[in-house]
Amino acid sequence: MHAVQFESHGDRDVIAYDEYPEPEPAADEVVVDVEAAALNHLDVWTRRGLPGIDLAFPHVPGSDAAGVVTETGADVERFAVDDHVAVSAGVSCGTCEFCRDGEPTMCVDFHLLGEHVPGVHAERVAVPADNLVPVPDGVDWTVAGSASLVFQTAWRMLVERGEIRPGESVLVLGASGGVGHAAVQIADYVGCEVFATASSDEKLSYAADCGADHTIDYEATDFAEAIREQTGHRGVDVVVDHVGATTWRDSLRSLAKGGRLLTCGATTGGNPETDVNRIFWNQLQVIGSTMASPGEVDDVLSLVWDGTFEPRIREVLPMSEAARGHELLENREGFGKVVLRPDSEL
Ligand code: ZN
């Protein structure tokens, strides 16, 4: 059995695709024969090393995968051999005050498969049954293996936390990335007027394909100025910012009075300069969001399985070329999801 793995934190040269122990399911786990497993920026951060997270090495990265059930633990009733399943990476304790209050993503011990514990970029993986979602027959493996993390993140952020409503204006930054392209599709589906930023004509037309009504090249234009111009100096109701340090102040500048700034990540850094005066005077809200509850995951993935939402596939690579996949993400080459498939499946 082969798995993508690394023996230490570092650059892409630490990534290997080597022998790894065959998974043995615990009573509440299911063994999945992986067909497709997407990369997320999280895999890059995990490889480089995250403050406060001590990994056991070798570490297998990966928070997204889909495949076929080959074995079930003694206590598993929800899945059977040959079922098609997708992984949802969030793990909660089930007993803390937030879990008991129905908010598993706020669990005091919340963690992700692949980030804090072994992940799913492997030929076979043992995954808790609670972390699996059924996939209908006929759904393409690359779609099934790449939708979960970004679509659940965007869905909870926009629909549950941001409470976007039809007719509102929503600006999505970095619209050609994983969460960005999901956010554009969801805001368009809800009936919002969608503004999107990206960094090239190709990525802008791709954002328009996903449902953006207006696109802004953030490298050629001050996007906050462009938003002011395009909204009659009003600003937008909602900004989706998963970029962080380089965009935060301009995100605040782009908001209308009473607007909401939604954040689920900070790929350029987590300690931006902010503008407190603007926040209180304009009565803005800053709303954080992480992953999604099982019910929210079911809601959004059912809309992926029926084709309403579509994870765009940038490239499909054999797992032995996982380092090349990391390079595509780090260099921001192209748009959409980079998907790994076990070499034995190709
Ligand atoms: Zn908990």
Coordinates of C-alpha atoms and ligand atoms in Angstrom, one line a residue:
M1 CA 0.0 0.0 0.0
H2 CA 1.4 3.4 -1.0
A3 CA 0.8 6.8 0.5
V4 CA 1.9 10.3 -0.1
Q5 CA 4.0 11.1 3.0
F6 CA 6.8 13.2 4.5
E7 CA 9.3 12.5 7.2
S8 CA 9.9 16.1 8.2
H9 CA 8.5 19.6 7.4
G10 CA 10.1 21.4 4.5
D11 CA 10.0 22.3 0.9
R12 CA 8.4 20.1 -1.8
D13 CA 11.4 17.8 -1.9
V14 CA 10.3 16.2 1.4
I15 CA 7.2 14.7 -0.3
A16 CA 7.4 11.0 -1.2
Y17 CA 5.0 8.4 -2.5
D18 CA 6.2 5.2 -0.6
E19 CA 5.1 2.1 1.1
Y20 CA 2.9 2.7 4.2
P21 CA 1.2 0.3 6.6
E22 CA -2.1 -1.2 5.4
P23 CA -5.0 0.5 7.3
E24 CA -6.8 -1.4 10.0
P25 CA -10.3 -0.1 10.8
A26 CA -11.2 0.7 14.4
A27 CA -14.8 -0.3 15.4
D28 CA -16.1 3.1 14.2
E29 CA -14.0 3.3 11.0
V30 CA -14.4 2.4 7.4
V31 CA -11.6 1.4 5.0
V32 CA -11.9 3.3 1.7
D33 CA -10.1 2.4 -1.5
V34 CA -9.2 5.9 -2.7
E35 CA -10.1 6.8 -6.3
A36 CA -9.4 10.5 -6.2
A37 CA -8.1 12.9 -3.6
A38 CA -7.8 16.7 -4.1
L39 CA -5.1 19.0 -2.8
N40 CA -5.9 22.0 -0.7
H41 CA -3.7 24.9 0.4
L42 CA -4.0 23.3 3.8
D43 CA -1.7 20.5 2.5
V44 CA 1.0 23.0 1.7
W45 CA 0.7 24.6 5.1
T46 CA 0.8 21.2 6.8
R47 CA 3.9 20.2 4.9
R48 CA 5.7 23.5 5.7
G49 CA 4.7 23.1 9.4
L50 CA 1.9 25.0 11.3
P51 CA 2.6 26.6 14.7
G52 CA 1.2 24.7 17.6
I53 CA 0.8 21.4 15.6
D54 CA 3.2 18.6 16.4
L55 CA 2.8 15.8 13.8
A56 CA 3.9 12.2 14.1
F57 CA 6.2 11.3 11.2
P58 CA 5.9 10.0 8.6
H59 CA 2.8 12.2 8.1
V60 CA 0.3 11.4 5.3
P61 CA -1.4 14.7 4.2
G62 CA -4.7 15.2 2.5
S63 CA -8.2 16.3 3.7
D64 CA -10.3 15.4 0.5
A65 CA -10.8 12.0 -1.0
A66 CA -13.5 9.8 -2.5
G67 CA -13.5 6.0 -3.2
V68 CA -15.1 2.7 -2.5
V69 CA -15.7 1.1 0.9
T70 CA -13.7 -2.2 1.2
E71 CA -14.2 -3.0 4.9
T72 CA -16.2 -1.7 7.8
G73 CA -15.5 -1.6 11.6
A74 CA -17.7 -3.7 13.9
D75 CA -19.9 -0.7 15.0
V76 CA -20.4 0.8 11.6
E77 CA -24.0 0.5 10.3
R78 CA -24.3 3.5 7.9
F79 CA -22.0 2.1 5.2
A80 CA -21.4 -1.3 3.5
V81 CA -18.7 -2.8 1.3
D82 CA -18.8 -1.3 -2.3
D83 CA -20.5 1.9 -1.2
H84 CA -19.2 5.0 -2.9
V85 CA -18.2 7.7 -0.3
A86 CA -16.5 11.0 0.0
V87 CA -14.5 12.3 3.0
S88 CA -15.5 15.3 5.1
A89 CA -12.4 16.2 7.1
G90 CA -13.7 17.9 10.3
V91 CA -13.4 15.9 13.5
S92 CA -15.2 16.9 16.7
C93 CA -15.3 15.4 20.2
G94 CA -19.1 15.1 20.5
T95 CA -19.1 15.9 24.2
C96 CA -17.9 19.5 24.7
E97 CA -20.4 22.3 25.3
F98 CA -20.3 23.4 21.6
C99 CA -20.7 19.8 20.3
R100 CA -23.6 19.3 22.6
D101 CA -25.1 22.6 21.4
G102 CA -25.1 21.3 17.8
E103 CA -22.0 23.3 16.7
P104 CA -19.3 20.6 16.0
T105 CA -17.1 23.0 14.0
M106 CA -16.8 25.1 17.2
C107 CA -15.7 22.0 19.2
V108 CA -12.9 22.8 21.7
D109 CA -11.0 19.8 20.1
F110 CA -11.9 20.5 16.5
H111 CA -9.3 19.2 14.0
L112 CA -9.0 18.0 10.5
L113 CA -8.0 14.8 8.9
G114 CA -4.6 15.4 7.2
E115 CA -3.8 18.5 9.3
H116 CA -3.5 17.3 12.8
V117 CA -3.8 13.5 12.2
P118 CA -3.0 11.2 9.2
G119 CA -4.8 12.2 6.0
V120 CA -6.2 10.6 2.9
H121 CA -3.6 11.0 0.1
A122 CA -3.1 7.3 0.0
E123 CA -4.2 4.2 -1.9
R124 CA -6.3 3.1 1.1
V125 CA -7.4 4.9 4.3
A126 CA -9.3 4.1 7.5
V127 CA -11.7 7.0 8.2
P128 CA -14.3 7.4 11.0
A129 CA -17.7 6.6 9.5
D130 CA -18.8 10.0 10.8
N131 CA -16.4 11.6 8.3
L132 CA -17.9 9.9 5.3
V133 CA -20.7 11.1 3.0
P134 CA -22.5 8.8 0.5
V135 CA -21.8 9.5 -3.2
P136 CA -24.4 8.5 -5.7
D137 CA -23.4 6.2 -8.6
G138 CA -22.4 8.1 -11.7
V139 CA -20.7 11.0 -9.9
D140 CA -17.2 11.4 -11.4
W141 CA -14.5 10.4 -9.0
T142 CA -12.6 13.7 -9.5
V143 CA -15.7 15.6 -8.6
A144 CA -16.5 13.4 -5.6
G145 CA -12.9 13.7 -4.3
S146 CA -12.5 17.4 -4.7
A147 CA -15.7 19.1 -3.6
S148 CA -16.0 18.5 0.2
L149 CA -13.6 20.9 1.8
V150 CA -14.0 23.9 -0.4
F151 CA -17.8 23.7 -0.9
Q152 CA -18.6 23.0 2.8
T153 CA -16.3 25.9 3.8
A154 CA -17.9 28.3 1.3
W155 CA -21.5 27.1 2.1
R156 CA -21.3 27.6 5.9
M157 CA -19.4 30.9 5.5
L158 CA -22.0 32.4 3.1
V159 CA -25.3 30.7 3.9
E160 CA -25.1 29.9 7.6
R161 CA -22.7 32.4 9.0
G162 CA -23.0 35.2 6.5
E163 CA -26.8 34.7 5.9
I164 CA -26.6 36.0 2.4
R165 CA -29.9 36.8 0.8
P166 CA -31.2 37.2 -2.8
G167 CA -30.5 40.6 -4.1
E168 CA -27.5 41.3 -1.9
S169 CA -24.2 42.2 -3.5
V170 CA -21.3 39.9 -2.7
L171 CA -17.6 40.4 -3.5
V172 CA -15.5 37.2 -3.7
L173 CA -11.7 37.7 -3.6
G174 CA -9.5 35.2 -5.3
A175 CA -12.4 33.8 -7.2
S176 CA -10.4 31.3 -9.2
G177 CA -9.1 29.5 -6.1
G178 CA -10.8 26.5 -4.5
V179 CA -12.9 28.3 -1.9
G180 CA -13.3 31.3 -4.2
H181 CA -14.9 29.4 -7.1
A182 CA -17.2 27.6 -4.7
A183 CA -18.2 30.9 -3.1
V184 CA -19.0 32.5 -6.5
Q185 CA -21.2 29.6 -7.4
I186 CA -23.1 29.6 -4.1
A187 CA -23.6 33.4 -4.0
D188 CA -24.9 33.2 -7.6
Y189 CA -27.2 30.2 -6.7
V190 CA -28.7 32.2 -3.7
G191 CA -29.5 35.1 -6.1
C192 CA -26.9 37.6 -5.1
E193 CA -25.2 40.1 -7.4
V194 CA -21.7 38.6 -7.5
F195 CA -18.4 40.6 -7.9
A196 CA -15.2 38.7 -8.2
T197 CA -11.5 39.5 -8.3
A198 CA -8.8 37.5 -10.0
S199 CA -5.4 38.2 -11.5
S200 CA -5.6 37.4 -15.2
D201 CA -8.1 37.6 -18.1
E202 CA -8.3 33.9 -18.2
K203 CA -9.1 33.6 -14.5
L204 CA -11.6 36.5 -14.8
S205 CA -13.5 34.8 -17.6
Y206 CA -13.4 31.6 -15.5
A207 CA -14.9 33.5 -12.6
A208 CA -17.6 34.8 -14.9
D209 CA -18.3 31.2 -16.1
C210 CA -18.8 30.2 -12.4
G211 CA -21.5 32.9 -12.1
A212 CA -19.8 36.2 -11.4
D213 CA -21.7 39.2 -12.8
H214 CA -18.8 41.6 -12.5
T215 CA -15.1 40.8 -12.5
I216 CA -12.1 42.9 -11.4
D217 CA -8.4 42.3 -12.2
Y218 CA -6.9 43.1 -8.8
E219 CA -3.4 43.3 -10.2
A220 CA -4.4 46.1 -12.7
T221 CA -6.9 47.9 -10.5
D222 CA -7.5 49.0 -6.9
F223 CA -10.4 46.6 -6.3
A224 CA -11.9 48.7 -3.5
E225 CA -12.0 51.7 -5.9
A226 CA -13.5 49.6 -8.6
I227 CA -16.2 48.4 -6.2
R228 CA -17.0 52.0 -5.2
E229 CA -17.3 53.0 -8.8
Q230 CA -19.4 50.0 -9.8
T231 CA -21.9 50.4 -6.9
G232 CA -22.4 54.1 -7.1
H233 CA -20.1 54.6 -4.1
R234 CA -22.3 52.5 -1.9
G235 CA -20.0 49.4 -1.5
V236 CA -21.2 45.7 -1.3
D237 CA -23.2 44.0 1.4
V238 CA -20.7 41.1 1.8
V239 CA -17.0 40.5 1.1
V240 CA -15.5 37.0 1.2
D241 CA -11.9 37.4 2.1
H242 CA -9.7 34.2 2.5
V243 CA -6.6 36.2 1.5
G244 CA -5.9 38.0 4.7
A245 CA -2.9 40.4 5.1
T246 CA -2.7 41.8 1.6
T247 CA -6.5 42.5 1.1
W248 CA -8.0 43.1 4.5
R249 CA -8.1 46.9 4.5
D250 CA -9.4 47.0 1.0
S251 CA -12.0 44.5 1.9
L252 CA -13.2 46.8 4.6
R253 CA -13.1 49.7 2.1
S254 CA -15.3 47.7 -0.2
L255 CA -18.2 47.3 2.2
A256 CA -21.4 49.3 2.3
K257 CA -22.6 50.6 5.7
G258 CA -23.7 47.6 7.8
G259 CA -21.7 45.2 5.6
R260 CA -20.3 41.8 6.6
L261 CA -16.7 40.7 6.1
L262 CA -16.6 37.0 6.0
T263 CA -13.3 35.2 6.5
C264 CA -12.3 31.5 6.4
G265 CA -8.6 31.8 5.8
A266 CA -5.5 34.1 5.5
T267 CA -3.3 32.7 2.7
T268 CA -1.1 35.9 2.7
G269 CA -0.9 36.2 6.5
G270 CA -3.1 36.4 9.5
N271 CA -2.1 39.7 11.1
P272 CA -3.3 42.5 8.7
E273 CA -3.5 46.2 9.4
T274 CA -7.1 46.9 10.1
D275 CA -9.2 50.0 10.3
V276 CA -11.2 50.2 13.5
N277 CA -12.7 53.6 12.8
R278 CA -14.2 52.2 9.6
I279 CA -15.6 49.2 11.4
F280 CA -17.4 51.1 14.1
W281 CA -18.5 54.1 12.1
N282 CA -19.9 52.0 9.2
Q283 CA -21.2 49.4 11.7
L284 CA -19.4 46.5 9.9
Q285 CA -19.4 42.9 11.1
V286 CA -16.4 40.7 10.8
I287 CA -17.6 37.1 10.8
G288 CA -15.3 34.0 10.9
S289 CA -16.2 30.6 9.6
T290 CA -14.6 27.2 9.6
M291 CA -15.6 24.0 7.7
A292 CA -19.3 23.0 8.2
S293 CA -21.6 20.8 10.3
P294 CA -22.6 17.3 8.9
G295 CA -26.0 18.6 8.0
E296 CA -24.5 21.6 6.1
V297 CA -22.1 19.2 4.4
D298 CA -25.0 17.0 3.3
D299 CA -26.9 20.1 2.0
V300 CA -24.1 21.4 -0.1
L301 CA -22.7 18.1 -1.4
S302 CA -26.2 17.1 -2.6
L303 CA -26.1 20.2 -4.8
V304 CA -22.7 19.0 -6.1
W305 CA -23.9 15.5 -6.8
D306 CA -26.9 16.8 -8.8
G307 CA -24.6 19.1 -10.8
T308 CA -25.9 22.5 -9.4
F309 CA -22.3 23.2 -8.2
E310 CA -19.2 22.0 -10.0
P311 CA -15.7 21.8 -8.6
R312 CA -13.6 22.8 -11.6
I313 CA -10.7 20.4 -12.1
R314 CA -7.4 22.0 -12.9
E315 CA -5.3 18.9 -13.3
V316 CA -5.3 15.2 -12.4
L317 CA -2.0 13.8 -11.4
P318 CA -0.8 10.4 -10.2
M319 CA 0.0 10.4 -6.4
S320 CA 3.6 9.8 -7.3
E321 CA 3.6 13.4 -8.7
A322 CA 2.1 14.9 -5.5
A323 CA 5.1 17.3 -5.3
R324 CA 4.1 18.7 -8.7
G325 CA 0.6 19.2 -7.4
H326 CA 1.9 21.2 -4.4
E327 CA 3.9 23.3 -6.9
L328 CA 0.8 24.1 -8.9
L329 CA -0.9 25.5 -5.7
E330 CA 2.2 27.3 -4.5
N331 CA 2.8 29.0 -7.8
R332 CA -1.0 29.7 -8.3
E333 CA -0.8 28.2 -11.7
G334 CA -4.2 27.8 -13.4
F335 CA -7.5 27.6 -11.5
G336 CA -9.7 25.0 -9.9
K337 CA -8.8 21.8 -8.0
V338 CA -5.7 19.7 -8.4
V339 CA -6.6 16.1 -8.0
L340 CA -4.4 13.1 -7.2
R341 CA -5.2 9.5 -8.1
P342 CA -3.3 6.5 -6.9
D343 CA -0.9 5.4 -9.6
S344 CA -2.5 1.9 -9.4
E345 CA -5.8 3.5 -10.5
L346 CA -4.4 5.1 -13.6
Ligands
ZN1 ZN -16.5 19.0 21.0

